[in-house]
mmCIF file of C-alpha atoms in Angstrom:
data_model
loop_
_atom_site.group_PDB
_atom_site.id
_atom_site.type_symbol
_atom_site.label_atom_id
_atom_site.label_comp_id
_atom_site.label_asym_id
_atom_site.label_seq_id
_atom_site.Cartn_x
_atom_site.Cartn_y
_atom_site.Cartn_z
ATOM 1 C CA UNK A 1 63.307 73.827 85.356
ATOM 2 C CA UNK A 2 61.682 70.930 83.487
ATOM 3 C CA UNK A 3 63.309 71.152 80.056
ATOM 4 C CA UNK A 4 61.836 67.837 78.888
ATOM 5 C CA UNK A 5 59.104 69.773 77.043
ATOM 6 C CA UNK A 6 61.725 71.014 74.575
ATOM 7 C CA UNK A 7 62.681 67.560 73.315
ATOM 8 C CA UNK A 8 61.389 65.162 70.708
ATOM 9 C CA UNK A 9 62.791 61.618 70.706
ATOM 10 C CA UNK A 10 65.286 60.933 67.958
ATOM 11 C CA UNK A 11 64.002 58.832 65.070
ATOM 12 C CA UNK A 12 67.400 57.722 63.812
ATOM 13 C CA UNK A 13 66.571 54.071 64.486
ATOM 14 C CA UNK A 14 63.824 54.238 61.910
ATOM 15 C CA UNK A 15 65.984 55.418 59.035
ATOM 16 C CA UNK A 16 67.664 53.391 56.340
ATOM 17 C CA UNK A 17 70.696 52.512 58.457
ATOM 18 C CA UNK A 18 70.724 49.003 59.874
ATOM 19 C CA UNK A 19 70.833 48.627 63.640
ATOM 20 C CA UNK A 20 74.385 48.133 64.933
ATOM 21 C CA UNK A 21 75.475 44.776 66.326
ATOM 22 C CA UNK A 22 75.242 44.163 70.060
ATOM 23 C CA UNK A 23 77.991 45.571 72.224
ATOM 24 C CA UNK A 24 78.246 48.927 70.456
ATOM 25 C CA UNK A 25 77.586 52.385 71.905
ATOM 26 C CA UNK A 26 73.867 52.012 71.284
ATOM 27 C CA UNK A 27 73.775 49.583 74.222
ATOM 28 C CA UNK A 28 75.685 51.934 76.531
ATOM 29 C CA UNK A 29 73.610 55.113 76.265
ATOM 30 C CA UNK A 30 70.414 56.065 78.083
ATOM 31 C CA UNK A 31 67.761 57.526 75.793
ATOM 32 C CA UNK A 32 65.737 60.223 77.535
ATOM 33 C CA UNK A 33 62.065 59.410 77.989
ATOM 34 C CA UNK A 34 61.082 62.683 79.659
ATOM 35 C CA UNK A 35 61.810 61.876 83.311
ATOM 36 C CA UNK A 36 64.385 64.242 84.807
ATOM 37 C CA UNK A 37 65.442 61.561 87.292
ATOM 38 C CA UNK A 38 67.098 59.845 84.326
ATOM 39 C CA UNK A 39 69.794 62.511 84.575
ATOM 40 C CA UNK A 40 70.986 61.155 87.916
ATOM 41 C CA UNK A 41 74.546 59.906 87.629
ATOM 42 C CA UNK A 42 74.961 61.124 84.054
ATOM 43 C CA UNK A 43 78.048 63.081 83.018
ATOM 44 C CA UNK A 44 77.475 63.788 79.325
ATOM 45 C CA UNK A 45 74.296 64.682 77.431
ATOM 46 C CA UNK A 46 73.833 64.583 73.654
ATOM 47 C CA UNK A 47 71.492 67.270 72.331
ATOM 48 C CA UNK A 48 70.375 67.392 68.707
ATOM 49 C CA UNK A 49 69.316 70.846 67.489
ATOM 50 C CA UNK A 50 67.370 70.625 64.222
ATOM 51 C CA UNK A 51 67.669 74.291 63.308
ATOM 52 C CA UNK A 52 69.240 75.848 60.205
ATOM 53 C CA UNK A 53 66.973 78.781 59.324
ATOM 54 C CA UNK A 54 69.741 81.280 60.055
ATOM 55 C CA UNK A 55 72.186 79.841 57.542
ATOM 56 C CA UNK A 56 70.660 80.046 54.088
ATOM 57 C CA UNK A 57 73.987 78.943 52.623
ATOM 58 C CA UNK A 58 73.895 75.498 54.239
ATOM 59 C CA UNK A 59 70.245 74.503 54.444
ATOM 60 C CA UNK A 60 69.999 70.837 55.324
ATOM 61 C CA UNK A 61 72.148 70.968 58.451
ATOM 62 C CA UNK A 62 68.955 70.660 60.502
ATOM 63 C CA UNK A 63 69.106 66.975 59.556
ATOM 64 C CA UNK A 64 72.596 66.637 61.005
ATOM 65 C CA UNK A 65 71.772 65.241 64.475
ATOM 66 C CA UNK A 66 70.194 61.974 63.354
ATOM 67 C CA UNK A 67 72.742 61.483 60.567
ATOM 68 C CA UNK A 68 75.423 61.797 63.252
ATOM 69 C CA UNK A 69 73.644 59.275 65.483
ATOM 70 C CA UNK A 70 73.409 56.680 62.729
ATOM 71 C CA UNK A 71 77.200 56.423 62.796
ATOM 72 C CA UNK A 72 77.947 57.288 66.415
ATOM 73 C CA UNK A 73 75.958 54.414 67.892
ATOM 74 C CA UNK A 74 77.748 51.890 65.672
ATOM 75 C CA UNK A 75 81.092 52.691 67.300
ATOM 76 C CA UNK A 76 82.542 50.560 70.048
ATOM 77 C CA UNK A 77 82.192 51.809 73.634
ATOM 78 C CA UNK A 78 84.931 53.199 75.830
ATOM 79 C CA UNK A 79 87.227 51.454 78.278
ATOM 80 C CA UNK A 80 85.556 53.340 81.128
ATOM 81 C CA UNK A 81 81.852 53.907 81.764
ATOM 82 C CA UNK A 82 80.932 57.236 80.174
ATOM 83 C CA UNK A 83 77.414 57.673 81.659
ATOM 84 C CA UNK A 84 75.895 59.283 78.549
ATOM 85 C CA UNK A 85 72.284 60.300 78.058
ATOM 86 C CA UNK A 86 70.817 61.192 74.668
ATOM 87 C CA UNK A 87 68.128 63.812 75.283
ATOM 88 C CA UNK A 88 66.774 63.670 71.729
ATOM 89 C CA UNK A 89 66.193 66.623 69.405
ATOM 90 C CA UNK A 90 65.169 70.223 69.882
ATOM 91 C CA UNK A 91 63.085 71.013 66.809
ATOM 92 C CA UNK A 92 62.795 74.452 65.219
ATOM 93 C CA UNK A 93 60.567 76.719 67.265
ATOM 94 C CA UNK A 94 57.923 79.042 65.833
ATOM 95 C CA UNK A 95 60.563 81.764 66.020
ATOM 96 C CA UNK A 96 64.335 81.389 66.112
ATOM 97 C CA UNK A 97 64.253 82.906 69.606
ATOM 98 C CA UNK A 98 62.213 79.905 70.756
ATOM 99 C CA UNK A 99 64.935 77.533 69.626
ATOM 100 C CA UNK A 100 67.622 79.636 71.308
ATOM 101 C CA UNK A 101 65.626 79.702 74.537
ATOM 102 C CA UNK A 102 65.242 75.921 74.570
ATOM 103 C CA UNK A 103 68.958 75.384 73.968
ATOM 104 C CA UNK A 104 70.138 77.952 76.512
ATOM 105 C CA UNK A 105 67.836 76.794 79.311
ATOM 106 C CA UNK A 106 68.651 73.142 78.708
ATOM 107 C CA UNK A 107 72.393 73.809 78.736
ATOM 108 C CA UNK A 108 72.095 75.991 81.838
ATOM 109 C CA UNK A 109 70.328 73.246 83.782
ATOM 110 C CA UNK A 110 72.768 70.575 82.624
ATOM 111 C CA UNK A 111 75.833 72.653 83.543
ATOM 112 C CA UNK A 112 74.365 73.271 87.001
ATOM 113 C CA UNK A 113 74.151 69.493 87.386
ATOM 114 C CA UNK A 114 77.783 69.077 86.232
ATOM 115 C CA UNK A 115 76.614 67.386 83.025
ATOM 116 C CA UNK A 116 78.413 68.462 79.846
ATOM 117 C CA UNK A 117 76.093 69.226 76.915
ATOM 118 C CA UNK A 118 77.323 67.870 73.567
ATOM 119 C CA UNK A 119 75.346 69.857 71.007
ATOM 120 C CA UNK A 120 74.956 68.486 67.488
ATOM 121 C CA UNK A 121 73.615 71.098 65.086
ATOM 122 C CA UNK A 122 72.176 72.581 63.093
ATOM 123 C CA UNK A 123 73.820 75.846 62.127
ATOM 124 C CA UNK A 124 76.600 77.473 64.138
ATOM 125 C CA UNK A 125 74.515 80.400 65.354
ATOM 126 C CA UNK A 126 73.323 77.905 67.999
ATOM 127 C CA UNK A 127 76.633 78.771 69.689
ATOM 128 C CA UNK A 128 74.990 82.045 70.725
ATOM 129 C CA UNK A 129 72.254 80.108 72.522
ATOM 130 C CA UNK A 130 74.926 77.967 74.186
ATOM 131 C CA UNK A 131 76.657 81.156 75.364
ATOM 132 C CA UNK A 132 73.406 82.510 76.837
ATOM 133 C CA UNK A 133 73.288 79.474 79.131
ATOM 134 C CA UNK A 134 76.083 81.025 81.198
ATOM 135 C CA UNK A 135 74.261 84.287 81.882
ATOM 136 C CA UNK A 136 72.826 83.116 85.194
ATOM 137 C CA UNK A 137 75.877 81.123 86.265
ATOM 138 C CA UNK A 138 77.708 84.243 87.494
ATOM 139 C CA UNK A 139 81.019 83.590 85.815
ATOM 140 C CA UNK A 140 82.910 84.995 82.865
ATOM 141 C CA UNK A 141 83.636 82.501 80.118
ATOM 142 C CA UNK A 142 86.127 81.764 77.372
ATOM 143 C CA UNK A 143 84.866 80.772 73.925
ATOM 144 C CA UNK A 144 86.919 78.890 71.327
ATOM 145 C CA UNK A 145 85.649 78.350 67.792
ATOM 146 C CA UNK A 146 87.210 76.155 65.124
ATOM 147 C CA UNK A 147 86.288 77.839 61.860
ATOM 148 C CA UNK A 148 87.678 78.699 58.445
ATOM 149 C CA UNK A 149 86.602 82.344 58.892
ATOM 150 C CA UNK A 150 85.519 84.701 61.672
ATOM 151 C CA UNK A 151 81.733 84.942 61.930
ATOM 152 C CA UNK A 152 81.510 88.691 62.552
ATOM 153 C CA UNK A 153 79.168 89.556 59.695
ATOM 154 C CA UNK A 154 77.218 92.758 59.475
ATOM 155 C CA UNK A 155 75.350 93.546 62.668
ATOM 156 C CA UNK A 156 71.582 93.259 62.310
ATOM 157 C CA UNK A 157 68.612 92.427 64.478
ATOM 158 C CA UNK A 158 68.740 88.818 63.315
ATOM 159 C CA UNK A 159 71.335 86.417 64.634
ATOM 160 C CA UNK A 160 72.795 84.307 61.836
ATOM 161 C CA UNK A 161 75.575 81.777 61.444
ATOM 162 C CA UNK A 162 77.589 84.566 59.826
ATOM 163 C CA UNK A 163 77.271 87.194 62.594
ATOM 164 C CA UNK A 164 76.558 85.317 65.837
ATOM 165 C CA UNK A 165 79.932 86.383 67.280
ATOM 166 C CA UNK A 166 78.786 90.007 67.073
ATOM 167 C CA UNK A 167 75.790 89.065 69.187
ATOM 168 C CA UNK A 168 78.004 87.377 71.769
ATOM 169 C CA UNK A 169 80.442 90.275 72.087
ATOM 170 C CA UNK A 170 77.711 92.945 72.167
ATOM 171 C CA UNK A 171 75.422 91.023 74.521
ATOM 172 C CA UNK A 172 74.547 92.805 77.769
ATOM 173 C CA UNK A 173 75.505 91.903 80.385
ATOM 174 C CA UNK A 174 78.799 90.854 78.868
ATOM 175 C CA UNK A 175 80.430 87.841 80.495
ATOM 176 C CA UNK A 176 82.824 86.898 77.723
ATOM 177 C CA UNK A 177 86.408 87.056 78.995
ATOM 178 C CA UNK A 178 88.252 85.757 75.959
ATOM 179 C CA UNK A 179 87.546 84.614 72.427
ATOM 180 C CA UNK A 180 89.858 82.479 70.280
ATOM 181 C CA UNK A 181 89.503 81.004 66.803
ATOM 182 C CA UNK A 182 91.535 78.160 65.404
ATOM 183 C CA UNK A 183 92.094 77.670 61.685
ATOM 184 C CA UNK A 184 90.960 80.813 59.883
ATOM 185 C CA UNK A 185 92.102 81.056 56.287
ATOM 186 C CA UNK A 186 93.563 84.445 55.446
ATOM 187 C CA UNK A 187 91.957 84.757 51.997
ATOM 188 C CA UNK A 188 88.553 84.249 53.630
ATOM 189 C CA UNK A 189 89.136 86.779 56.420
ATOM 190 C CA UNK A 190 88.755 90.561 56.381
ATOM 191 C CA UNK A 191 92.141 92.099 57.315
ATOM 192 C CA UNK A 192 90.448 94.927 59.209
ATOM 193 C CA UNK A 193 88.603 92.365 61.299
ATOM 194 C CA UNK A 194 91.854 90.567 62.079
ATOM 195 C CA UNK A 195 93.375 93.866 63.209
ATOM 196 C CA UNK A 196 90.345 94.487 65.428
ATOM 197 C CA UNK A 197 90.820 91.069 67.043
ATOM 198 C CA UNK A 198 94.372 92.058 67.944
ATOM 199 C CA UNK A 199 93.228 95.357 69.461
ATOM 200 C CA UNK A 200 90.705 93.464 71.595
ATOM 201 C CA UNK A 201 93.446 91.031 72.702
ATOM 202 C CA UNK A 202 91.555 88.101 71.212
ATOM 203 C CA UNK A 203 93.491 85.155 69.827
ATOM 204 C CA UNK A 204 93.053 84.137 66.194
ATOM 205 C CA UNK A 205 95.293 81.450 64.745
ATOM 206 C CA UNK A 206 95.734 81.074 61.011
ATOM 207 C CA UNK A 207 95.383 77.578 59.537
ATOM 208 C CA UNK A 208 98.916 77.541 58.131
ATOM 209 C CA UNK A 209 100.296 78.711 61.479
ATOM 210 C CA UNK A 210 98.969 75.811 63.526
ATOM 211 C CA UNK A 211 98.335 72.943 61.113
ATOM 212 C CA UNK A 212 101.971 71.749 61.128
ATOM 213 C CA UNK A 213 102.048 72.050 64.957
ATOM 214 C CA UNK A 214 98.685 70.809 66.214
ATOM 215 C CA UNK A 215 99.952 70.540 69.790
ATOM 216 C CA UNK A 216 99.869 74.351 69.890
ATOM 217 C CA UNK A 217 96.074 74.200 69.842
ATOM 218 C CA UNK A 218 95.984 72.288 73.137
ATOM 219 C CA UNK A 219 96.537 75.203 75.592
ATOM 220 C CA UNK A 220 94.084 77.366 73.628
ATOM 221 C CA UNK A 221 91.407 74.688 73.891
ATOM 222 C CA UNK A 222 92.337 73.871 77.495
ATOM 223 C CA UNK A 223 91.450 77.446 78.453
ATOM 224 C CA UNK A 224 87.921 77.251 76.981
ATOM 225 C CA UNK A 225 84.571 76.941 78.717
ATOM 226 C CA UNK A 226 82.805 76.528 75.349
ATOM 227 C CA UNK A 227 84.175 74.954 72.170
ATOM 228 C CA UNK A 228 82.193 75.402 68.940
ATOM 229 C CA UNK A 229 83.364 73.356 65.951
ATOM 230 C CA UNK A 230 82.273 74.259 62.398
ATOM 231 C CA UNK A 231 82.517 71.211 60.102
ATOM 232 C CA UNK A 232 83.384 73.519 57.200
ATOM 233 C CA UNK A 233 86.772 74.122 58.861
ATOM 234 C CA UNK A 234 87.690 70.635 57.583
ATOM 235 C CA UNK A 235 88.790 70.392 53.951
ATOM 236 C CA UNK A 236 86.105 69.247 51.547
ATOM 237 C CA UNK A 237 87.997 66.155 50.415
ATOM 238 C CA UNK A 238 87.966 64.950 54.033
ATOM 239 C CA UNK A 239 84.468 66.154 54.878
ATOM 240 C CA UNK A 240 82.143 67.006 51.960
ATOM 241 C CA UNK A 241 79.055 67.321 54.160
ATOM 242 C CA UNK A 242 78.870 71.116 54.317
ATOM 243 C CA UNK A 243 78.070 73.541 51.521
ATOM 244 C CA UNK A 244 80.650 75.921 52.999
ATOM 245 C CA UNK A 245 83.568 73.475 52.955
ATOM 246 C CA UNK A 246 86.484 74.379 50.684
ATOM 247 C CA UNK A 247 89.627 72.816 49.259
ATOM 248 C CA UNK A 248 91.740 73.746 52.301
ATOM 249 C CA UNK A 249 91.207 73.159 55.977
ATOM 250 C CA UNK A 250 92.051 70.727 58.747
ATOM 251 C CA UNK A 251 92.405 67.022 58.072
ATOM 252 C CA UNK A 252 89.958 64.632 59.719
ATOM 253 C CA UNK A 253 92.476 63.262 62.213
ATOM 254 C CA UNK A 254 93.442 66.817 63.209
ATOM 255 C CA UNK A 255 89.793 67.626 63.894
ATOM 256 C CA UNK A 256 89.527 64.518 66.075
ATOM 257 C CA UNK A 257 92.728 65.500 67.887
ATOM 258 C CA UNK A 258 91.334 68.931 68.783
ATOM 259 C CA UNK A 259 88.113 67.321 70.006
ATOM 260 C CA UNK A 260 90.131 65.062 72.286
ATOM 261 C CA UNK A 261 91.959 68.120 73.652
ATOM 262 C CA UNK A 262 88.560 69.675 74.369
ATOM 263 C CA UNK A 263 87.378 66.612 76.254
ATOM 264 C CA UNK A 264 90.542 66.532 78.364
ATOM 265 C CA UNK A 265 90.106 70.120 79.555
ATOM 266 C CA UNK A 266 88.927 70.303 83.169
ATOM 267 C CA UNK A 267 87.622 73.809 82.479
ATOM 268 C CA UNK A 268 85.378 73.008 79.521
ATOM 269 C CA UNK A 269 81.680 72.667 80.328
ATOM 270 C CA UNK A 270 79.974 72.586 76.893
ATOM 271 C CA UNK A 271 80.869 71.447 73.388
ATOM 272 C CA UNK A 272 79.188 71.670 69.994
ATOM 273 C CA UNK A 273 79.606 70.484 66.397
ATOM 274 C CA UNK A 274 77.738 72.451 63.741
ATOM 275 C CA UNK A 275 77.071 72.750 59.987
ATOM 276 C CA UNK A 276 76.918 69.002 59.361
ATOM 277 C CA UNK A 277 74.734 68.718 56.264
ATOM 278 C CA UNK A 278 73.789 65.139 55.297
ATOM 279 C CA UNK A 279 71.976 66.416 52.178
ATOM 280 C CA UNK A 280 75.380 66.943 50.521
ATOM 281 C CA UNK A 281 77.052 63.971 52.208
ATOM 282 C CA UNK A 282 75.831 61.074 50.038
ATOM 283 C CA UNK A 283 78.266 58.484 51.382
ATOM 284 C CA UNK A 284 77.951 59.648 54.991
ATOM 285 C CA UNK A 285 81.631 60.522 55.230
ATOM 286 C CA UNK A 286 81.113 63.749 57.202
ATOM 287 C CA UNK A 287 78.541 62.168 59.510
ATOM 288 C CA UNK A 288 80.974 59.340 60.183
ATOM 289 C CA UNK A 289 83.760 61.842 60.897
ATOM 290 C CA UNK A 290 81.551 63.880 63.234
ATOM 291 C CA UNK A 291 80.721 60.661 65.111
ATOM 292 C CA UNK A 292 84.420 59.892 65.518
ATOM 293 C CA UNK A 293 85.105 63.475 66.631
ATOM 294 C CA UNK A 294 82.529 63.179 69.416
ATOM 295 C CA UNK A 295 83.907 59.742 70.311
ATOM 296 C CA UNK A 296 87.364 61.328 70.698
ATOM 297 C CA UNK A 297 85.880 64.150 72.771
ATOM 298 C CA UNK A 298 84.337 61.643 75.167
ATOM 299 C CA UNK A 299 87.528 59.588 75.324
ATOM 300 C CA UNK A 300 89.355 62.803 76.223
ATOM 301 C CA UNK A 301 86.773 63.521 78.920
ATOM 302 C CA UNK A 302 87.358 60.082 80.415
ATOM 303 C CA UNK A 303 91.095 60.876 80.455
ATOM 304 C CA UNK A 304 90.750 64.061 82.516
ATOM 305 C CA UNK A 305 93.405 64.413 85.208
ATOM 306 C CA UNK A 306 91.608 66.928 87.439
ATOM 307 C CA UNK A 307 94.847 68.902 87.538
ATOM 308 C CA UNK A 308 93.637 72.434 86.870
ATOM 309 C CA UNK A 309 95.555 74.483 89.480
ATOM 310 C CA UNK A 310 93.082 76.064 91.851
ATOM 311 C CA UNK A 311 94.328 76.325 95.427
ATOM 312 C CA UNK A 312 96.542 73.377 96.252
ATOM 313 C CA UNK A 313 99.841 73.621 94.384
ATOM 314 C CA UNK A 314 101.529 70.730 96.167
ATOM 315 C CA UNK A 315 101.309 68.465 93.108
ATOM 316 C CA UNK A 316 102.915 70.987 90.772
ATOM 317 C CA UNK A 317 106.463 71.953 90.030
ATOM 318 C CA UNK A 318 106.863 75.711 90.355
ATOM 319 C CA UNK A 319 109.278 77.615 88.109
ATOM 320 C CA UNK A 320 110.163 81.276 88.620
ATOM 321 C CA UNK A 321 111.713 83.118 85.689
ATOM 322 C CA UNK A 322 113.097 86.597 86.252
ATOM 323 C CA UNK A 323 112.902 88.926 83.262
ATOM 324 C CA UNK A 324 115.759 91.368 83.722
ATOM 325 C CA UNK A 325 114.550 93.856 81.151
ATOM 326 C CA UNK A 326 110.993 93.886 82.497
ATOM 327 C CA UNK A 327 112.104 93.671 86.132
ATOM 328 C CA UNK A 328 109.366 91.151 86.674
ATOM 329 C CA UNK A 329 109.103 87.519 87.736
ATOM 330 C CA UNK A 330 107.019 85.095 85.700
ATOM 331 C CA UNK A 331 105.696 82.078 87.564
ATOM 332 C CA UNK A 332 105.019 78.789 85.783
ATOM 333 C CA UNK A 333 103.455 75.583 87.080
ATOM 334 C CA UNK A 334 103.917 72.109 85.663
ATOM 335 C CA UNK A 335 101.484 69.325 86.594
ATOM 336 C CA UNK A 336 103.014 66.121 87.934
ATOM 337 C CA UNK A 337 99.963 64.249 86.630
ATOM 338 C CA UNK A 338 99.903 65.321 83.003
ATOM 339 C CA UNK A 339 103.110 67.338 82.407
ATOM 340 C CA UNK A 340 100.931 70.241 81.233
ATOM 341 C CA UNK A 341 101.991 73.821 81.912
ATOM 342 C CA UNK A 342 100.284 76.965 83.238
ATOM 343 C CA UNK A 343 101.568 80.492 83.818
ATOM 344 C CA UNK A 344 100.439 82.819 86.570
ATOM 345 C CA UNK A 345 99.124 86.211 85.450
ATOM 346 C CA UNK A 346 98.481 88.708 88.283
ATOM 347 C CA UNK A 347 95.039 90.255 88.502
ATOM 348 C CA UNK A 348 93.676 93.254 90.450
ATOM 349 C CA UNK A 349 93.062 92.629 94.135
ATOM 350 C CA UNK A 350 89.408 92.113 94.967
ATOM 351 C CA UNK A 351 88.396 91.236 91.390
ATOM 352 C CA UNK A 352 86.975 87.815 92.195
ATOM 353 C CA UNK A 353 85.346 87.451 88.784
ATOM 354 C CA UNK A 354 88.831 87.193 87.268
ATOM 355 C CA UNK A 355 90.191 84.633 89.698
ATOM 356 C CA UNK A 356 89.566 81.660 87.420
ATOM 357 C CA UNK A 357 91.432 83.312 84.532
ATOM 358 C CA UNK A 358 94.750 84.294 86.082
ATOM 359 C CA UNK A 359 96.237 80.794 85.655
ATOM 360 C CA UNK A 360 96.620 80.504 81.909
ATOM 361 C CA UNK A 361 97.364 77.243 80.091
ATOM 362 C CA UNK A 362 100.608 77.438 78.150
ATOM 363 C CA UNK A 363 103.302 75.306 76.565
ATOM 364 C CA UNK A 364 106.800 74.287 77.573
ATOM 365 C CA UNK A 365 108.015 76.396 74.650
ATOM 366 C CA UNK A 366 106.546 79.501 76.306
ATOM 367 C CA UNK A 367 108.476 78.696 79.466
ATOM 368 C CA UNK A 368 111.615 78.430 77.331
ATOM 369 C CA UNK A 369 110.708 81.722 75.686
ATOM 370 C CA UNK A 370 110.499 83.420 79.090
ATOM 371 C CA UNK A 371 113.816 81.833 80.083
ATOM 372 C CA UNK A 372 115.307 83.593 77.051
ATOM 373 C CA UNK A 373 114.103 86.994 78.314
ATOM 374 C CA UNK A 374 111.060 87.090 76.014
ATOM 375 C CA UNK A 375 107.638 87.883 77.420
ATOM 376 C CA UNK A 376 105.108 85.331 76.066
ATOM 377 C CA UNK A 377 102.396 86.942 73.964
ATOM 378 C CA UNK A 378 99.712 84.860 75.702
ATOM 379 C CA UNK A 379 100.788 86.259 79.098
ATOM 380 C CA UNK A 380 100.661 89.838 77.814
ATOM 381 C CA UNK A 381 97.223 89.537 76.210
ATOM 382 C CA UNK A 382 95.770 88.000 79.373
ATOM 383 C CA UNK A 383 97.338 90.692 81.547
ATOM 384 C CA UNK A 384 95.775 93.414 79.388
ATOM 385 C CA UNK A 385 92.334 91.891 79.919
ATOM 386 C CA UNK A 386 92.793 91.608 83.673
ATOM 387 C CA UNK A 387 93.907 95.185 84.224
#
């Protein structure tokens, strides 16, 4: 499919920001001119989505893509060649469905070509369009959001930044295997909704639970196909450029750390940053942070080890832990390349659609937990989904 018709060239070079000096990222990126052959050899594609009609509480985020670019292209390039193409901007369609269609079809074609879309929004309901890209790829997917609250608003015909997760879960056919959120704040979250997440075996991690131990976010992110990052999950003092930002949230360096984890994941195939609103970011602090977050994502991508266990286990250390009380063996694998851990969760014979989910990223602490006769919660939740 020729998705070039969806794009308008970015005009960030014509704004008030001075052009960066030579030798910065601006010199290392291909800017799409409409010829699909320009995608040859590319590994990462930047997509601006100038759409915020479905978030009345943060109007102005449609201007986020070019504000992001004005800082991103001033950064220094990477040690390795990243092979990035900037496709330009998808402008608001006549209807919101038109915008969603453009995003989903573009992402679908890029993923088929093994090119990772890096979506810069725009409002976070664009995540729904990103999810739709996987409908024709014949695989179930895992979605991870980084957000201060869970966007399961009241179900309605319209998809908004406050209820897009409803649309994803209720979409038919359903190809969502797991959903996780990192960083919700309890006083902003409906307790009944949190209970429902537990009943559905979804993983939601409270801000205070993970902020002191950011390494615990790594296996969650490593298991994702899609990562959607809401800038309002970062505290306002660190990132004022969102009308939804509050006094609490992640610090800027923690946001960058999670983005690097996302880039390092061999499983991840699309990534997005949303709710960046330059209209309330007078000094450009949030735009600058978003640029650094994407830089860290790309650096993580260039650090991939290609060590996701698929068939050949010769380069992994295998650990078998017998749980006496459960009368069951748990199998763990440790990569010799990265020292990262996975645990093997059995799945029903003949269920090929689950094959890519039975090896679950985990931590060394979960191996220790199993060694102490405790069944890891992550193992149990995954097993419930598989059976």
